[in-house]
């Protein structure tokens, strides 16, 4: 089959719409993963074992099961117990929860890298737990984490095609729709690869800048 540039330009608006949905899902999933990861990291550091152990078990369970299975569970199984979510919401939740368990380990490593003396100094200054975290620990722990967190967000972006399994109209789903209706697969699938490659390269260059700016996490 010969490459048809006229067909490429004809399907480009549809693919661009898919790119927008893919980027939106990645951004929303990244925000959720960052918040969930921090929550898991703090919960696992809690001296209360009734909190730390169940959260730790749940995090290991999510990290140990495939993202696709989790997406199917959220979108297709939860409605059986009365929880019905739109495809996009289910996809974002799935991405956020799955990658939140990985970002939790980044947070844990970053927090553990804060010198013990900082904790002792905060205690000597009679700072509350909230003040210690917000004013002393997190401002020191977060910058070195940024490159590692960015790596996971790039990985999340490259896994968004899995959202097509729950009918999210992201880039891969749009390409499959075009291919199935036109019986031409070379152009749409190739363009999907090109879009992912271009955006991933841009993300990698941004990541390298972050590494130079903040340094790698230890």
PDB file of C-alpha atoms in Angstrom:
ATOM      1  CA  UNK A   1       0.000   0.000   0.000  1.00  0.00           C
ATOM      2  CA  UNK A   2       1.389   3.383  -1.000  1.00  0.00           C
ATOM      3  CA  UNK A   3       1.613   6.299   1.375  1.00  0.00           C
ATOM      4  CA  UNK A   4      -1.128   8.844   0.670  1.00  0.00           C
ATOM      5  CA  UNK A   5      -0.375  12.355   1.914  1.00  0.00           C
ATOM      6  CA  UNK A   6      -3.818  13.579   0.859  1.00  0.00           C
ATOM      7  CA  UNK A   7      -5.366  10.982   3.163  1.00  0.00           C
ATOM      8  CA  UNK A   8      -2.999  12.032   5.972  1.00  0.00           C
ATOM      9  CA  UNK A   9      -4.098  15.670   5.751  1.00  0.00           C
ATOM     10  CA  UNK A  10      -7.722  14.518   5.559  1.00  0.00           C
ATOM     11  CA  UNK A  11      -7.510  12.573   8.842  1.00  0.00           C
ATOM     12  CA  UNK A  12      -5.210  15.048  10.602  1.00  0.00           C
ATOM     13  CA  UNK A  13      -8.022  17.005  12.376  1.00  0.00           C
ATOM     14  CA  UNK A  14      -9.354  13.750  13.842  1.00  0.00           C
ATOM     15  CA  UNK A  15      -5.891  12.729  15.033  1.00  0.00           C
ATOM     16  CA  UNK A  16      -5.229  16.180  16.492  1.00  0.00           C
ATOM     17  CA  UNK A  17      -8.443  15.850  18.500  1.00  0.00           C
ATOM     18  CA  UNK A  18      -7.116  12.532  19.789  1.00  0.00           C
ATOM     19  CA  UNK A  19      -3.810  14.163  20.709  1.00  0.00           C
ATOM     20  CA  UNK A  20      -5.671  16.777  22.768  1.00  0.00           C
ATOM     21  CA  UNK A  21      -7.553  14.083  24.679  1.00  0.00           C
ATOM     22  CA  UNK A  22      -4.332  12.119  25.209  1.00  0.00           C
ATOM     23  CA  UNK A  23      -2.494  15.138  26.603  1.00  0.00           C
ATOM     24  CA  UNK A  24      -5.455  16.107  28.790  1.00  0.00           C
ATOM     25  CA  UNK A  25      -5.687  12.597  30.238  1.00  0.00           C
ATOM     26  CA  UNK A  26      -1.948  12.624  30.915  1.00  0.00           C
ATOM     27  CA  UNK A  27      -2.011  16.017  32.636  1.00  0.00           C
ATOM     28  CA  UNK A  28      -5.016  15.164  34.820  1.00  0.00           C
ATOM     29  CA  UNK A  29      -3.608  11.732  35.603  1.00  0.00           C
ATOM     30  CA  UNK A  30      -0.262  13.300  36.513  1.00  0.00           C
ATOM     31  CA  UNK A  31      -1.851  15.724  38.948  1.00  0.00           C
ATOM     32  CA  UNK A  32      -3.823  12.901  40.555  1.00  0.00           C
ATOM     33  CA  UNK A  33      -0.726  10.673  40.705  1.00  0.00           C
ATOM     34  CA  UNK A  34       1.272  13.457  42.377  1.00  0.00           C
ATOM     35  CA  UNK A  35      -1.400  13.976  45.038  1.00  0.00           C
ATOM     36  CA  UNK A  36      -2.088  10.265  45.594  1.00  0.00           C
ATOM     37  CA  UNK A  37       1.617   9.482  45.717  1.00  0.00           C
ATOM     38  CA  UNK A  38       2.262  12.100  48.378  1.00  0.00           C
ATOM     39  CA  UNK A  39      -0.694  10.826  50.402  1.00  0.00           C
ATOM     40  CA  UNK A  40       0.555   7.236  50.200  1.00  0.00           C
ATOM     41  CA  UNK A  41       4.105   8.251  51.133  1.00  0.00           C
ATOM     42  CA  UNK A  42       2.928  10.185  54.190  1.00  0.00           C
ATOM     43  CA  UNK A  43       0.505   7.431  55.241  1.00  0.00           C
ATOM     44  CA  UNK A  44       3.213   4.784  55.029  1.00  0.00           C
ATOM     45  CA  UNK A  45       5.444   6.894  57.271  1.00  0.00           C
ATOM     46  CA  UNK A  46       2.704   7.152  59.879  1.00  0.00           C
ATOM     47  CA  UNK A  47       3.479   5.515  63.245  1.00  0.00           C
ATOM     48  CA  UNK A  48      -0.132   4.301  63.258  1.00  0.00           C
ATOM     49  CA  UNK A  49       0.108   0.760  61.852  1.00  0.00           C
ATOM     50  CA  UNK A  50      -3.652   0.635  61.326  1.00  0.00           C
ATOM     51  CA  UNK A  51      -3.063   3.282  58.652  1.00  0.00           C
ATOM     52  CA  UNK A  52       0.405   2.505  57.299  1.00  0.00           C
ATOM     53  CA  UNK A  53      -0.011  -1.241  56.783  1.00  0.00           C
ATOM     54  CA  UNK A  54      -3.328  -1.225  54.849  1.00  0.00           C
ATOM     55  CA  UNK A  55      -2.114   1.673  52.694  1.00  0.00           C
ATOM     56  CA  UNK A  56       1.147  -0.158  52.054  1.00  0.00           C
ATOM     57  CA  UNK A  57      -0.675  -3.359  51.103  1.00  0.00           C
ATOM     58  CA  UNK A  58      -3.021  -1.468  48.778  1.00  0.00           C
ATOM     59  CA  UNK A  59      -0.106   0.327  47.104  1.00  0.00           C
ATOM     60  CA  UNK A  60       1.747  -2.943  46.519  1.00  0.00           C
ATOM     61  CA  UNK A  61      -1.426  -4.555  45.165  1.00  0.00           C
ATOM     62  CA  UNK A  62      -1.999  -1.741  42.669  1.00  0.00           C
ATOM     63  CA  UNK A  63       1.648  -1.666  41.654  1.00  0.00           C
ATOM     64  CA  UNK A  64       1.663  -5.437  41.196  1.00  0.00           C
ATOM     65  CA  UNK A  65      -1.347  -5.655  38.872  1.00  0.00           C
ATOM     66  CA  UNK A  66      -1.556  -4.498  35.234  1.00  0.00           C
ATOM     67  CA  UNK A  67      -2.926  -1.047  34.489  1.00  0.00           C
ATOM     68  CA  UNK A  68      -5.266  -2.508  31.860  1.00  0.00           C
ATOM     69  CA  UNK A  69      -6.899  -4.774  34.443  1.00  0.00           C
ATOM     70  CA  UNK A  70      -7.373  -1.804  36.759  1.00  0.00           C
ATOM     71  CA  UNK A  71      -8.970   0.244  33.971  1.00  0.00           C
ATOM     72  CA  UNK A  72     -11.388  -2.582  33.189  1.00  0.00           C
ATOM     73  CA  UNK A  73     -12.254  -2.911  36.875  1.00  0.00           C
ATOM     74  CA  UNK A  74     -12.941   0.810  37.300  1.00  0.00           C
ATOM     75  CA  UNK A  75     -14.987   1.174  34.123  1.00  0.00           C
ATOM     76  CA  UNK A  76     -16.749  -2.168  33.775  1.00  0.00           C
ATOM     77  CA  UNK A  77     -16.910  -3.684  37.285  1.00  0.00           C
ATOM     78  CA  UNK A  78     -17.680  -0.683  39.502  1.00  0.00           C
ATOM     79  CA  UNK A  79     -21.052  -0.067  37.749  1.00  0.00           C
ATOM     80  CA  UNK A  80     -22.166  -3.432  39.153  1.00  0.00           C
ATOM     81  CA  UNK A  81     -21.961  -1.920  42.636  1.00  0.00           C
ATOM     82  CA  UNK A  82     -23.579   1.355  41.601  1.00  0.00           C
ATOM     83  CA  UNK A  83     -20.494   3.422  40.723  1.00  0.00           C
ATOM     84  CA  UNK A  84     -20.689   4.523  37.087  1.00  0.00           C
ATOM     85  CA  UNK A  85     -17.988   6.775  35.661  1.00  0.00           C
ATOM     86  CA  UNK A  86     -17.509   8.320  32.249  1.00  0.00           C
ATOM     87  CA  UNK A  87     -14.674   6.823  30.164  1.00  0.00           C
ATOM     88  CA  UNK A  88     -12.464   9.870  30.635  1.00  0.00           C
ATOM     89  CA  UNK A  89     -12.980  10.030  34.398  1.00  0.00           C
ATOM     90  CA  UNK A  90     -12.377   6.294  34.748  1.00  0.00           C
ATOM     91  CA  UNK A  91      -9.214   6.583  32.657  1.00  0.00           C
ATOM     92  CA  UNK A  92      -7.812   9.483  34.651  1.00  0.00           C
ATOM     93  CA  UNK A  93      -8.539   7.722  37.939  1.00  0.00           C
ATOM     94  CA  UNK A  94      -6.914   4.549  36.675  1.00  0.00           C
ATOM     95  CA  UNK A  95      -3.782   6.351  35.505  1.00  0.00           C
ATOM     96  CA  UNK A  96      -3.598   8.480  38.646  1.00  0.00           C
ATOM     97  CA  UNK A  97      -3.978   5.595  41.098  1.00  0.00           C
ATOM     98  CA  UNK A  98      -1.596   3.306  39.215  1.00  0.00           C
ATOM     99  CA  UNK A  99       1.200   5.834  38.857  1.00  0.00           C
ATOM    100  CA  UNK A 100       0.482   7.299  42.284  1.00  0.00           C
ATOM    101  CA  UNK A 101       1.885   4.101  43.800  1.00  0.00           C
ATOM    102  CA  UNK A 102       5.136   4.663  41.895  1.00  0.00           C
ATOM    103  CA  UNK A 103       5.426   8.355  42.692  1.00  0.00           C
ATOM    104  CA  UNK A 104       4.934   7.415  46.340  1.00  0.00           C
ATOM    105  CA  UNK A 105       8.308   5.670  46.248  1.00  0.00           C
ATOM    106  CA  UNK A 106       9.887   8.780  44.735  1.00  0.00           C
ATOM    107  CA  UNK A 107       8.419  10.875  47.542  1.00  0.00           C
ATOM    108  CA  UNK A 108       9.632   8.361  50.116  1.00  0.00           C
ATOM    109  CA  UNK A 109      13.185   8.468  48.769  1.00  0.00           C
ATOM    110  CA  UNK A 110      13.147  12.255  48.601  1.00  0.00           C
ATOM    111  CA  UNK A 111      11.865  12.619  52.149  1.00  0.00           C
ATOM    112  CA  UNK A 112      14.404  10.097  53.467  1.00  0.00           C
ATOM    113  CA  UNK A 113      17.188  12.131  51.817  1.00  0.00           C
ATOM    114  CA  UNK A 114      16.409  15.175  53.965  1.00  0.00           C
ATOM    115  CA  UNK A 115      19.120  15.258  56.657  1.00  0.00           C
ATOM    116  CA  UNK A 116      17.992  14.076  60.074  1.00  0.00           C
ATOM    117  CA  UNK A 117      19.264  17.318  61.548  1.00  0.00           C
ATOM    118  CA  UNK A 118      16.500  19.212  59.761  1.00  0.00           C
ATOM    119  CA  UNK A 119      13.863  17.218  61.622  1.00  0.00           C
ATOM    120  CA  UNK A 120      15.644  17.795  64.919  1.00  0.00           C
ATOM    121  CA  UNK A 121      16.009  21.522  64.227  1.00  0.00           C
ATOM    122  CA  UNK A 122      12.284  21.814  63.491  1.00  0.00           C
ATOM    123  CA  UNK A 123      11.504  20.008  66.736  1.00  0.00           C
ATOM    124  CA  UNK A 124      13.883  22.274  68.659  1.00  0.00           C
ATOM    125  CA  UNK A 125      12.063  25.300  67.221  1.00  0.00           C
ATOM    126  CA  UNK A 126       8.744  23.898  68.485  1.00  0.00           C
ATOM    127  CA  UNK A 127       7.275  23.763  64.978  1.00  0.00           C
ATOM    128  CA  UNK A 128       4.075  21.835  64.564  1.00  0.00           C
ATOM    129  CA  UNK A 129       3.961  18.747  62.358  1.00  0.00           C
ATOM    130  CA  UNK A 130       2.264  20.753  59.601  1.00  0.00           C
ATOM    131  CA  UNK A 131       4.851  23.541  59.812  1.00  0.00           C
ATOM    132  CA  UNK A 132       7.673  21.002  59.774  1.00  0.00           C
ATOM    133  CA  UNK A 133       6.387  19.374  56.617  1.00  0.00           C
ATOM    134  CA  UNK A 134       5.332  22.500  54.749  1.00  0.00           C
ATOM    135  CA  UNK A 135       8.189  24.833  55.720  1.00  0.00           C
ATOM    136  CA  UNK A 136      11.162  22.530  56.281  1.00  0.00           C
ATOM    137  CA  UNK A 137      10.879  19.038  54.806  1.00  0.00           C
ATOM    138  CA  UNK A 138       8.915  19.300  51.557  1.00  0.00           C
ATOM    139  CA  UNK A 139      10.716  22.416  50.223  1.00  0.00           C
ATOM    140  CA  UNK A 140      13.994  20.493  50.517  1.00  0.00           C
ATOM    141  CA  UNK A 141      12.676  17.119  49.391  1.00  0.00           C
ATOM    142  CA  UNK A 142      10.631  18.107  46.332  1.00  0.00           C
ATOM    143  CA  UNK A 143      13.196  19.713  43.936  1.00  0.00           C
ATOM    144  CA  UNK A 144      15.423  16.601  43.634  1.00  0.00           C
ATOM    145  CA  UNK A 145      12.296  14.510  42.986  1.00  0.00           C
ATOM    146  CA  UNK A 146      11.206  16.457  39.908  1.00  0.00           C
ATOM    147  CA  UNK A 147      13.261  14.539  37.298  1.00  0.00           C
ATOM    148  CA  UNK A 148      12.139  11.163  38.663  1.00  0.00           C
ATOM    149  CA  UNK A 149       8.508  12.271  38.766  1.00  0.00           C
ATOM    150  CA  UNK A 150       8.808  13.566  35.206  1.00  0.00           C
ATOM    151  CA  UNK A 151      10.034  10.141  34.093  1.00  0.00           C
ATOM    152  CA  UNK A 152       6.874   8.520  35.411  1.00  0.00           C
ATOM    153  CA  UNK A 153       4.682  11.144  33.771  1.00  0.00           C
ATOM    154  CA  UNK A 154       6.361  10.437  30.413  1.00  0.00           C
ATOM    155  CA  UNK A 155       5.722   6.732  30.970  1.00  0.00           C
ATOM    156  CA  UNK A 156       2.087   7.537  31.738  1.00  0.00           C
ATOM    157  CA  UNK A 157       1.771   9.456  28.486  1.00  0.00           C
ATOM    158  CA  UNK A 158       3.022   6.446  26.525  1.00  0.00           C
ATOM    159  CA  UNK A 159       0.478   4.185  28.245  1.00  0.00           C
ATOM    160  CA  UNK A 160      -2.557   6.297  27.376  1.00  0.00           C
ATOM    161  CA  UNK A 161      -3.382   4.044  24.366  1.00  0.00           C
ATOM    162  CA  UNK A 162      -4.665   1.592  26.973  1.00  0.00           C
ATOM    163  CA  UNK A 163      -7.536   4.029  27.540  1.00  0.00           C
ATOM    164  CA  UNK A 164      -8.926   2.999  24.163  1.00  0.00           C
ATOM    165  CA  UNK A 165      -9.959  -0.254  25.860  1.00  0.00           C
ATOM    166  CA  UNK A 166     -12.541   1.690  27.881  1.00  0.00           C
ATOM    167  CA  UNK A 167     -13.689   3.774  24.880  1.00  0.00           C
ATOM    168  CA  UNK A 168     -11.793   6.983  25.648  1.00  0.00           C
ATOM    169  CA  UNK A 169     -11.409   8.826  22.332  1.00  0.00           C
ATOM    170  CA  UNK A 170      -7.687   9.396  22.718  1.00  0.00           C
ATOM    171  CA  UNK A 171      -5.173   9.287  19.894  1.00  0.00           C
ATOM    172  CA  UNK A 172      -5.009   5.517  19.429  1.00  0.00           C
ATOM    173  CA  UNK A 173      -8.776   5.103  19.508  1.00  0.00           C
ATOM    174  CA  UNK A 174      -9.228   7.877  16.955  1.00  0.00           C
ATOM    175  CA  UNK A 175      -6.634   6.257  14.687  1.00  0.00           C
ATOM    176  CA  UNK A 176      -8.319   2.858  14.953  1.00  0.00           C
ATOM    177  CA  UNK A 177     -11.662   4.430  14.127  1.00  0.00           C
ATOM    178  CA  UNK A 178     -10.220   6.079  11.024  1.00  0.00           C
ATOM    179  CA  UNK A 179      -8.449   2.891   9.974  1.00  0.00           C
ATOM    180  CA  UNK A 180     -11.534   0.709  10.443  1.00  0.00           C
ATOM    181  CA  UNK A 181     -13.737   3.050   8.440  1.00  0.00           C
ATOM    182  CA  UNK A 182     -11.270   3.605   5.579  1.00  0.00           C
ATOM    183  CA  UNK A 183      -9.505   0.212   5.586  1.00  0.00           C
ATOM    184  CA  UNK A 184      -6.225   2.120   5.498  1.00  0.00           C
ATOM    185  CA  UNK A 185      -4.010   1.355   8.484  1.00  0.00           C
ATOM    186  CA  UNK A 186      -0.559   2.496   7.394  1.00  0.00           C
ATOM    187  CA  UNK A 187      -1.140   6.244   7.602  1.00  0.00           C
ATOM    188  CA  UNK A 188      -3.177   6.549  10.841  1.00  0.00           C
ATOM    189  CA  UNK A 189      -1.097   4.076  12.853  1.00  0.00           C
ATOM    190  CA  UNK A 190       2.159   5.563  11.572  1.00  0.00           C
ATOM    191  CA  UNK A 191       0.967   9.031  12.505  1.00  0.00           C
ATOM    192  CA  UNK A 192       0.123   7.788  15.990  1.00  0.00           C
ATOM    193  CA  UNK A 193       3.716   6.617  16.369  1.00  0.00           C
ATOM    194  CA  UNK A 194       4.995   9.932  15.022  1.00  0.00           C
ATOM    195  CA  UNK A 195       2.881  11.963  17.452  1.00  0.00           C
ATOM    196  CA  UNK A 196       4.006   9.886  20.428  1.00  0.00           C
ATOM    197  CA  UNK A 197       7.638  10.091  19.336  1.00  0.00           C
ATOM    198  CA  UNK A 198       7.575  13.874  18.870  1.00  0.00           C
ATOM    199  CA  UNK A 199       5.821  14.592  22.164  1.00  0.00           C
ATOM    200  CA  UNK A 200       8.033  12.099  24.005  1.00  0.00           C
ATOM    201  CA  UNK A 201      11.186  13.725  22.605  1.00  0.00           C
ATOM    202  CA  UNK A 202       9.975  17.151  23.676  1.00  0.00           C
ATOM    203  CA  UNK A 203       9.283  15.718  27.135  1.00  0.00           C
ATOM    204  CA  UNK A 204      12.729  14.119  27.279  1.00  0.00           C
ATOM    205  CA  UNK A 205      14.426  17.425  26.433  1.00  0.00           C
ATOM    206  CA  UNK A 206      12.382  19.074  29.191  1.00  0.00           C
ATOM    207  CA  UNK A 207      13.397  16.274  31.559  1.00  0.00           C
ATOM    208  CA  UNK A 208      17.068  16.763  30.763  1.00  0.00           C
ATOM    209  CA  UNK A 209      16.711  20.452  31.529  1.00  0.00           C
ATOM    210  CA  UNK A 210      15.126  19.554  34.862  1.00  0.00           C
ATOM    211  CA  UNK A 211      17.986  17.157  35.588  1.00  0.00           C
ATOM    212  CA  UNK A 212      20.532  19.870  34.892  1.00  0.00           C
ATOM    213  CA  UNK A 213      18.541  22.354  36.952  1.00  0.00           C
ATOM    214  CA  UNK A 214      17.755  20.194  39.971  1.00  0.00           C
ATOM    215  CA  UNK A 215      19.950  17.115  39.670  1.00  0.00           C
ATOM    216  CA  UNK A 216      18.919  13.476  39.776  1.00  0.00           C
ATOM    217  CA  UNK A 217      17.301  11.984  42.831  1.00  0.00           C
ATOM    218  CA  UNK A 218      19.787   9.963  44.793  1.00  0.00           C
TER     219      UNK A 218
END
